[in-house]
Tab-separated table of C-alpha atoms in Angstrom:
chain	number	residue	atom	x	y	z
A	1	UNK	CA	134.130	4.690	-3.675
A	2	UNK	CA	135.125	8.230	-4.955
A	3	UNK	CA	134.231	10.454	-2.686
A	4	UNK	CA	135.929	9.687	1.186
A	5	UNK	CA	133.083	8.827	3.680
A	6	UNK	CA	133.721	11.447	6.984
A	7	UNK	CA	134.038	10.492	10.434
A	8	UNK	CA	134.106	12.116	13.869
A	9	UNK	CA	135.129	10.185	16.834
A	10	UNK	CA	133.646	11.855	19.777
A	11	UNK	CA	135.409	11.264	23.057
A	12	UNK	CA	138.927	10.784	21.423
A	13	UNK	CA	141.455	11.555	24.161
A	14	UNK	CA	141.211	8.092	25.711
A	15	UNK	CA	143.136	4.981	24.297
A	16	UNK	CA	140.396	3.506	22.194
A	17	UNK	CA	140.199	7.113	20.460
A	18	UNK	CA	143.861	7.328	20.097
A	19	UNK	CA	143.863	3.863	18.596
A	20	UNK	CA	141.193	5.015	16.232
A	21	UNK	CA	142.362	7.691	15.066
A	22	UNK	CA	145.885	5.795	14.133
A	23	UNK	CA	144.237	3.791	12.221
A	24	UNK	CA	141.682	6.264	10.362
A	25	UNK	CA	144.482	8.658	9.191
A	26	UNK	CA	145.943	5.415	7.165
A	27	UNK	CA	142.487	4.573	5.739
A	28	UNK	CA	142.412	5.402	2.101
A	29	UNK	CA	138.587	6.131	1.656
A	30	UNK	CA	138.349	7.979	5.060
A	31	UNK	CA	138.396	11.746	6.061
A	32	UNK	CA	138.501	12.976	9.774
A	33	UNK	CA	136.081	15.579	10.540
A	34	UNK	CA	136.585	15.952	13.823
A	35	UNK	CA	137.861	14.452	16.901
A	36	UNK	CA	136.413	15.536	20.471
A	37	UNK	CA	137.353	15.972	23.668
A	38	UNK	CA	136.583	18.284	26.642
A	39	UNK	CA	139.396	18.279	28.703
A	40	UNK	CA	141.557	18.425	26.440
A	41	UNK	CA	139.549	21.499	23.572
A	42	UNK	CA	141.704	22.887	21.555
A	43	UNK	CA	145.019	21.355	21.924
A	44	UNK	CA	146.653	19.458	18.847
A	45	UNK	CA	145.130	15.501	19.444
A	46	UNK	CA	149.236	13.843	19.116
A	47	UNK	CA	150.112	16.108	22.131
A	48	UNK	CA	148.078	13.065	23.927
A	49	UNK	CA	148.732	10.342	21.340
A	50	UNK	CA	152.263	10.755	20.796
A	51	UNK	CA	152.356	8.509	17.886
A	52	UNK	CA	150.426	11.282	15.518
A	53	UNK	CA	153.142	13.399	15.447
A	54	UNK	CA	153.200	14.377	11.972
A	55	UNK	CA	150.640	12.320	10.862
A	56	UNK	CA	147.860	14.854	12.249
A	57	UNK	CA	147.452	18.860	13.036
A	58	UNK	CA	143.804	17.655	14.356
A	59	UNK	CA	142.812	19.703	17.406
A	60	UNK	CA	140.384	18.443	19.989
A	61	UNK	CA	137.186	20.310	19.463
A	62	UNK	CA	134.148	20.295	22.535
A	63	UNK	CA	130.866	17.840	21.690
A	64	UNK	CA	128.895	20.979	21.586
A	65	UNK	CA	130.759	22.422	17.983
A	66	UNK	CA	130.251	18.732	17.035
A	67	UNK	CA	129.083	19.478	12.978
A	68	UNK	CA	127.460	16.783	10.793
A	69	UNK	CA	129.166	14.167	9.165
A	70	UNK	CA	128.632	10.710	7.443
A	71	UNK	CA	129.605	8.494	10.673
A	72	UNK	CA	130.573	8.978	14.445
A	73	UNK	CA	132.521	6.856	16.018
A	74	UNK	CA	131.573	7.361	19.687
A	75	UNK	CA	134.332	6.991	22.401
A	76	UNK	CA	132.488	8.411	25.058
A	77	UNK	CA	132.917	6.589	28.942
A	78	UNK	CA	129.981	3.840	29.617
A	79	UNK	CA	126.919	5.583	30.513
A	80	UNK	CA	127.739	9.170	28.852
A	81	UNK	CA	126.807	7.712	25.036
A	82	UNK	CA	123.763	6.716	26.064
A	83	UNK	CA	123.254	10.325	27.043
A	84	UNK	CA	124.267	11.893	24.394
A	85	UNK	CA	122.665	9.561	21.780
A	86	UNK	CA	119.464	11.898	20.681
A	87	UNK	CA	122.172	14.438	19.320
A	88	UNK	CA	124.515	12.568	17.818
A	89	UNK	CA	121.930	10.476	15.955
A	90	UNK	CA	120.887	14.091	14.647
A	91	UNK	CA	124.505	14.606	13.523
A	92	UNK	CA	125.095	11.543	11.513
A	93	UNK	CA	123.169	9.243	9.720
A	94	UNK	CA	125.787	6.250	11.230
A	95	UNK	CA	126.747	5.803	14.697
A	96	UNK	CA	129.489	2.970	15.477
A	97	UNK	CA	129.016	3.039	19.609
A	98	UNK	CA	132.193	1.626	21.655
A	99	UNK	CA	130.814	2.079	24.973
A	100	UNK	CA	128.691	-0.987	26.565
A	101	UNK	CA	125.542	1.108	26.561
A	102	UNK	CA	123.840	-0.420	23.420
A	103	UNK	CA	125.060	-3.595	23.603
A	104	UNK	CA	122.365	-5.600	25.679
A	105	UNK	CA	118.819	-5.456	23.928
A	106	UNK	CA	116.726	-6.468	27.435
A	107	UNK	CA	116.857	-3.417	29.016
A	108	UNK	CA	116.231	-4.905	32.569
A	109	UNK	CA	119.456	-7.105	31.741
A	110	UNK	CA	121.660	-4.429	31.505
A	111	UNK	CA	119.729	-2.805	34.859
A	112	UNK	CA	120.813	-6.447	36.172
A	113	UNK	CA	124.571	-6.397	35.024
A	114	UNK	CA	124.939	-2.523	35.514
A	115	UNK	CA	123.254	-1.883	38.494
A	116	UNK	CA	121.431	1.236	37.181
A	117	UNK	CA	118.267	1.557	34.972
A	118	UNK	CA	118.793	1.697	30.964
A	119	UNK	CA	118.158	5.812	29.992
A	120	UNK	CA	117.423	5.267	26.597
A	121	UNK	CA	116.076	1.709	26.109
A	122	UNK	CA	114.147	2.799	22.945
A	123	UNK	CA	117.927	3.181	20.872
A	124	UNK	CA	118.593	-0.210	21.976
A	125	UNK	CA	116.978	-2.335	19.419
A	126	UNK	CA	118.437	0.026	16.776
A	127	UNK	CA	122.111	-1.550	17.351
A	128	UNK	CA	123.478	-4.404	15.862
A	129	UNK	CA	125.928	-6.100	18.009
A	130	UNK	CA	129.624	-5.337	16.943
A	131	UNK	CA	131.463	-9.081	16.578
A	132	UNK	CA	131.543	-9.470	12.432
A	133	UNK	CA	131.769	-12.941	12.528
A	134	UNK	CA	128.429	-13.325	14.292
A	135	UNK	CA	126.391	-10.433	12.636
A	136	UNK	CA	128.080	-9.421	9.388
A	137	UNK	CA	124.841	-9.383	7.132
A	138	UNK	CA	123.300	-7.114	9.400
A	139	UNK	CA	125.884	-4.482	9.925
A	140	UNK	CA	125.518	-4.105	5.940
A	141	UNK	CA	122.235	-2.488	5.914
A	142	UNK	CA	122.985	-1.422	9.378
A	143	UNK	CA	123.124	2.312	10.968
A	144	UNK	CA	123.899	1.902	14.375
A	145	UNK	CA	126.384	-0.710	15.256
A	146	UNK	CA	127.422	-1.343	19.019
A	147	UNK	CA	131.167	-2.512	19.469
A	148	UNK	CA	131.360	-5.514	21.769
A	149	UNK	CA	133.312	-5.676	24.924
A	150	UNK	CA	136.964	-6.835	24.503
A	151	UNK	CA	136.377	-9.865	26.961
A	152	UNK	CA	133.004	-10.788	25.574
A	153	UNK	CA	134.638	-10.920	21.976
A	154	UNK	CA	137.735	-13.231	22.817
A	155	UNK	CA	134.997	-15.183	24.995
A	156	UNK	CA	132.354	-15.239	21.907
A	157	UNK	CA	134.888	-16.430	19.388
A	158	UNK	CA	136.510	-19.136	21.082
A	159	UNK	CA	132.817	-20.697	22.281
A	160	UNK	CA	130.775	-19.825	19.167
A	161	UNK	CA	131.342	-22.506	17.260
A	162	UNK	CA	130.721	-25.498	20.070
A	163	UNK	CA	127.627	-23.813	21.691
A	164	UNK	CA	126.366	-23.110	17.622
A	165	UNK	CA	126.943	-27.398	16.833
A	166	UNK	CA	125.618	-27.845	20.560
A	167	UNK	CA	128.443	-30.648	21.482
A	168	UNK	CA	129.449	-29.209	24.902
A	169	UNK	CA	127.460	-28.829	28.115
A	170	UNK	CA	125.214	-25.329	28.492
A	171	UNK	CA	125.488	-25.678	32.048
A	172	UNK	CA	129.309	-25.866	32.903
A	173	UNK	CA	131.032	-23.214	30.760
A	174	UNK	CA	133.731	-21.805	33.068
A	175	UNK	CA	135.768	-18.818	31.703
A	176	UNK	CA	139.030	-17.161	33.177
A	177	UNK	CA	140.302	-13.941	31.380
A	178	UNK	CA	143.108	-12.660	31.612
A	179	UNK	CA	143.743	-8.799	30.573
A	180	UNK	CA	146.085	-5.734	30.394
A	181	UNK	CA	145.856	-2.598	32.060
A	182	UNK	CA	144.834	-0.688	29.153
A	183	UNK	CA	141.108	-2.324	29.699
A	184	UNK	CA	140.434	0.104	32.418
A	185	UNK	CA	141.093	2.976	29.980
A	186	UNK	CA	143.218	6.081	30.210
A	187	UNK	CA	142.106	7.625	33.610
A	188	UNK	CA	143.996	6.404	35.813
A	189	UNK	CA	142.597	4.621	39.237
A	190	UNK	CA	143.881	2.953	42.488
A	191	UNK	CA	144.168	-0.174	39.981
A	192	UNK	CA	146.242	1.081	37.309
A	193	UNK	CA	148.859	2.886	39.610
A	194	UNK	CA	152.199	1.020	38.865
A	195	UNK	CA	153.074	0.519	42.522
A	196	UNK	CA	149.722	-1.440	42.728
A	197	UNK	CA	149.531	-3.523	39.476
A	198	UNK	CA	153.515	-3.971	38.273
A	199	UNK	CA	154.526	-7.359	39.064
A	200	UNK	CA	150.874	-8.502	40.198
A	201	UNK	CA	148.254	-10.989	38.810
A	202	UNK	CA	144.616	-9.932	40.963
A	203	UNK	CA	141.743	-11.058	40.693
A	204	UNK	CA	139.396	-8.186	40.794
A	205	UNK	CA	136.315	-9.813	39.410
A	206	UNK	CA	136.092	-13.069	40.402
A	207	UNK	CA	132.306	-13.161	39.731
A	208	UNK	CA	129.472	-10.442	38.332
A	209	UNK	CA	131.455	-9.321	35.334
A	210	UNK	CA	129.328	-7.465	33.438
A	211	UNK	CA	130.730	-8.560	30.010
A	212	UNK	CA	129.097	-12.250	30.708
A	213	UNK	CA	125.698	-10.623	29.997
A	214	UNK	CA	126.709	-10.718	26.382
A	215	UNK	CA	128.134	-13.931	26.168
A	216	UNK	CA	124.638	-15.170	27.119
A	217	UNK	CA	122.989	-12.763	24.711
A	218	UNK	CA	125.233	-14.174	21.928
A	219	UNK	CA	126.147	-17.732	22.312
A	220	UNK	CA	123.028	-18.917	23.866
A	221	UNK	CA	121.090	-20.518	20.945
A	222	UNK	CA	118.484	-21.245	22.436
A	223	UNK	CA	120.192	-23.392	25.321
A	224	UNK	CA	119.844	-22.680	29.068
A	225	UNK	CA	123.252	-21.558	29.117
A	226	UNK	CA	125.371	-20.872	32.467
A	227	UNK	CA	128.513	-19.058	32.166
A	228	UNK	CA	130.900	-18.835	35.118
A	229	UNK	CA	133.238	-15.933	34.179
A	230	UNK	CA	136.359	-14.730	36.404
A	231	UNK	CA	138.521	-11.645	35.065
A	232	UNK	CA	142.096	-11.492	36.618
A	233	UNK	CA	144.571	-8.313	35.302
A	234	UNK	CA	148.004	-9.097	34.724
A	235	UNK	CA	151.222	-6.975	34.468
A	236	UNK	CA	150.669	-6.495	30.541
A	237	UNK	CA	149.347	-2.891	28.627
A	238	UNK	CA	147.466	-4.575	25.788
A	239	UNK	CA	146.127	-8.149	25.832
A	240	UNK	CA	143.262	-10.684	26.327
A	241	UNK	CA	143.905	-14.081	27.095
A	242	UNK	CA	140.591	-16.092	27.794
A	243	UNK	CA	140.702	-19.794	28.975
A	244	UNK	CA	136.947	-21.415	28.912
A	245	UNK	CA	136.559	-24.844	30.109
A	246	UNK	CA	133.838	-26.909	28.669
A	247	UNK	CA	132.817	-30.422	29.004
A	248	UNK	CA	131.841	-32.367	25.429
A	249	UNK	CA	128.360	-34.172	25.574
A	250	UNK	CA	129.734	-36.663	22.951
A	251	UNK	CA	132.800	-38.432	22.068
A	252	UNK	CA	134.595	-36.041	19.352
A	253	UNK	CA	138.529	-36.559	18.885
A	254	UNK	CA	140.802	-33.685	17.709
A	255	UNK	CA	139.931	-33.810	14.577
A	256	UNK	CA	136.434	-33.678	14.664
A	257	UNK	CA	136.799	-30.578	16.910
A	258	UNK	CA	139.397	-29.018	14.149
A	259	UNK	CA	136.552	-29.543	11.404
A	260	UNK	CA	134.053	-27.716	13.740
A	261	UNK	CA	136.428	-25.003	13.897
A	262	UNK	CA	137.301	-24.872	10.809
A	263	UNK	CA	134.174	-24.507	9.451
A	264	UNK	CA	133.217	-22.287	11.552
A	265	UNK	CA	135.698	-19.233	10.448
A	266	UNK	CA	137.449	-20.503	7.113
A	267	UNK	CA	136.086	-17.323	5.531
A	268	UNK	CA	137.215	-15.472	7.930
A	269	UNK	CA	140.012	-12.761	7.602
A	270	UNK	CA	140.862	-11.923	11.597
A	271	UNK	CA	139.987	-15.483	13.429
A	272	UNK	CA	143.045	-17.728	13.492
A	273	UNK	CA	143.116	-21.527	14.452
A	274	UNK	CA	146.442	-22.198	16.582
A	275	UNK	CA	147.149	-25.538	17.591
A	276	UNK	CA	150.444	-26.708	16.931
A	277	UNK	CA	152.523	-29.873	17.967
A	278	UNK	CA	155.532	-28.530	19.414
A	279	UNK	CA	157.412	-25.460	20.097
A	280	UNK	CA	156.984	-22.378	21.859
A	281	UNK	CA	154.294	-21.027	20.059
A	282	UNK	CA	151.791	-24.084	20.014
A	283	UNK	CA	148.492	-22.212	21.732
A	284	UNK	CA	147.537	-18.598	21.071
A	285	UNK	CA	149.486	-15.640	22.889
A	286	UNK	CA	148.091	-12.475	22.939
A	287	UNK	CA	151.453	-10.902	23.083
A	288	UNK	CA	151.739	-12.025	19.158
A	289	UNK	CA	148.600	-9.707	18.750
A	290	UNK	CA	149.728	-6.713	19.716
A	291	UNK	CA	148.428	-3.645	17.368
A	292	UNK	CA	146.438	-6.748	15.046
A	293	UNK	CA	143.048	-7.323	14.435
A	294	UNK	CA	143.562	-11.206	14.540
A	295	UNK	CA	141.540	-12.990	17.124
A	296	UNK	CA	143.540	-16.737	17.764
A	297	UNK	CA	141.859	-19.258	18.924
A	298	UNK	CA	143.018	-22.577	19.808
A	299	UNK	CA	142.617	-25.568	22.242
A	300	UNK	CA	143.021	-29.036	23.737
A	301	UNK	CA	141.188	-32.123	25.084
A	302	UNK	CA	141.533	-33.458	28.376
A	303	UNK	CA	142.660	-36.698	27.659
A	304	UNK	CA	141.501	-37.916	31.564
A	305	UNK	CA	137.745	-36.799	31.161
A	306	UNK	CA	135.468	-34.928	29.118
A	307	UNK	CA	136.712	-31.758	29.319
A	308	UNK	CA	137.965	-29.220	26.371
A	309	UNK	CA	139.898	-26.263	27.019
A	310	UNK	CA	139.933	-23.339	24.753
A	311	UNK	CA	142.055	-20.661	24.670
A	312	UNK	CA	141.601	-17.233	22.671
A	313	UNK	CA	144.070	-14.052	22.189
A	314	UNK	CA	143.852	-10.875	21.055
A	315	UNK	CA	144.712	-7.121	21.473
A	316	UNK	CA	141.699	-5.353	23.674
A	317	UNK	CA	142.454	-1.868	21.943
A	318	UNK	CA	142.120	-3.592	18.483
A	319	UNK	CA	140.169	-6.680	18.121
A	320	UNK	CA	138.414	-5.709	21.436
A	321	UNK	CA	137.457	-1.918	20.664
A	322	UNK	CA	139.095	0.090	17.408
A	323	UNK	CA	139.885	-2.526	15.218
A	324	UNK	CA	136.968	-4.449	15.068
A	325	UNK	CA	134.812	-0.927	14.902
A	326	UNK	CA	137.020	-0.017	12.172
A	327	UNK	CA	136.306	-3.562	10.454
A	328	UNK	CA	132.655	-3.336	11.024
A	329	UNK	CA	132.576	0.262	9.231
A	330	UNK	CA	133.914	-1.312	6.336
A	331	UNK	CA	131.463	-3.791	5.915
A	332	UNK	CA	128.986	-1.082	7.013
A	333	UNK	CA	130.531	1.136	3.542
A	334	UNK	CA	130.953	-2.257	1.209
A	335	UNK	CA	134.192	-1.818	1.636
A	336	UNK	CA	137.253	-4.390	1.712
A	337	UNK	CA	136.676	-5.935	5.278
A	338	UNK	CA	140.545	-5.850	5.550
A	339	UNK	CA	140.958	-2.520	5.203
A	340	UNK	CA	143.089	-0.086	7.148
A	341	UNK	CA	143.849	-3.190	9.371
A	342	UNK	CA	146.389	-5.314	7.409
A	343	UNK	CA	149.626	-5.176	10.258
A	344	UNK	CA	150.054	-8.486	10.999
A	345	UNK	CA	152.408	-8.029	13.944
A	346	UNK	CA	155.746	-7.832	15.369
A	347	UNK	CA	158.210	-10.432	16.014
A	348	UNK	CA	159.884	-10.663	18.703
A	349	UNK	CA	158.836	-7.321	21.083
């Protein structure tokens, strides 16, 4: 591509913006426009994301001097994009959404999940839903793409591939996630204050999290699927760490659920199989993941009853919000899926 596509991110102060716009100023066919913010208007954007510091000058410009550019990455606190929508849609031709407005198409099942009525359901069929490894061919013709939710994704990917080959039980999928501050965002709140969450694991959705609405939009297939999710946060900053429990319908052995796997996501660049014999690093660990775009995915049969557990990692600011918007705007562009999102990690932290 010769000419460098430009982006805005509006609503860039928070940690998903800051994370974007790390990883946009290494991107080799991308320009930044713009970056917004208005709290923040007018001061220099790595004043608030330290790590910029002489990467960027970028100041933080108000929505309303938003100008026109090829895509927007919007940032914007769930609720507000959904707002805003009519005018941004006017200011690019591409919109890659990270809020959970445009994520559920049934506009009475986000009024069920979100407690409040949809205010623009006629944008919603316009989205495709943001997990590549689900909807790639449609995100390449696609102009409005709508990032999933960090615990749906880690959910989705672990599950996909049983509830696709139908060998475990729709009715008995029970999920436990476990997740880092930095899911709650940058404002802080009685739950993020250190006192409160150092040295704590608390459950603080045991049941009605809203993310299970798109693990049954997803994963469904067609099934009259039941998914029992709890969300626990843990003394972490970055992280996911989802353990589902399902119960096989048929005999399979270790193998045959490896080849299911496996088949699943050979092709693909940023899902990870991790099941080893021995050592410390046998199941996935989301402290590995840190900064990646790698979802890992691994798991083990009950060897007393029918049960399987699987258990999926990955960074919620990357593979659960910036990376994985950043990987569907290259297949958006034609570009090299792995672009702009080759770290692999850091050993030990």
């Amino acid at each position: 591509m010769s000419e460098k596509i430009a982006v805005s991110i509006v609503g860039g102060s928070g940690y998903t913006g800051g994370e974007l716009l790390r990883l946009l100023l290494a991107h080799p066919s991308v320009t930044i426009r713009q970056v917004t913010s208005e709290r923040l208007s007018g001061k220099y954007a790595h004043r608030t994301h330290p790590p910029l510091r002489k990467r960027s000058e970028l100041k933080f410009s108000p929505l309303t001097e938003l100008q026109e550019c090829d895509v927007i990455f919007a940032c914007l606190p769930h609720s507000q994009s959904m707002q805003h929508m009519p005018s941004l849609m006017e200011k690019a031709p591409r919109i890659i959404d990270l809020s959970a407005d445009f994520r559920l198409k049934d506009p009475e099942a986000y009024a069920r999940w979100y407690h409040a009525p949809h205010q623009a359901p006629q944008y919603l069929s316009k989205f495709v839903y943001g997990i590549p490894e689900l909807h790639r061919e449609e995100m390449r013709s696609a102009h409005y793409i709508s990032s999933a939710g960090c615990n749906a994704t880690a959910t989705i990917l672990g599950l996909y591939p049983l509830l696709k080959q139908q060998v475990v039980e729709p009715q008995s999928v029970v999920v436990e996630v476990k997740v880092g501050s930095s899911e709650a965002g940058a404002e802080s709140n009685d739950g993020s204050h250190h006192p409160v969450r150092s040295h704590s694991l608390r459950s603080f959705q045991p049941t009605g999290h809203r993310h299970t609405a798109e693990i049954l939009q997803e994963i469904s297939f067609g099934q009259d699927l039941k998914v029992h999710f709890s969300a626990t946060a843990i003394d972490m900053v970055r992280g996911v760490l989802a353990t589902s429990h399902v119960f096989l319908n048929q005999t399979l052995d270790e193998r045959a659920i490896w080849q299911i796997y496996r088949e699943a996501y050979k092709s693909e660049p940023f899902v990870r199989i991790v099941k080893e014999s021995q050592g410390l690093y046998r199941y996935p660990d989301p402290k590995l993941l840190w900064g990646t775009n790698y979802c890992d995915v691994g798991f083990e049969i009950d060897p007393f009853s029918n049960r399987l557990v699987v258990i999926s990692a990955m960074d919620n600011l990357m593979k659960g919000a910036a990376g994985q918007a950043l990987q569907a705007f290259n297949i958006m562009h034609g570009l090299e899926e792995t672009l702009g999102l080759e770290f692999g990690g850091l050993h030990p932290i």
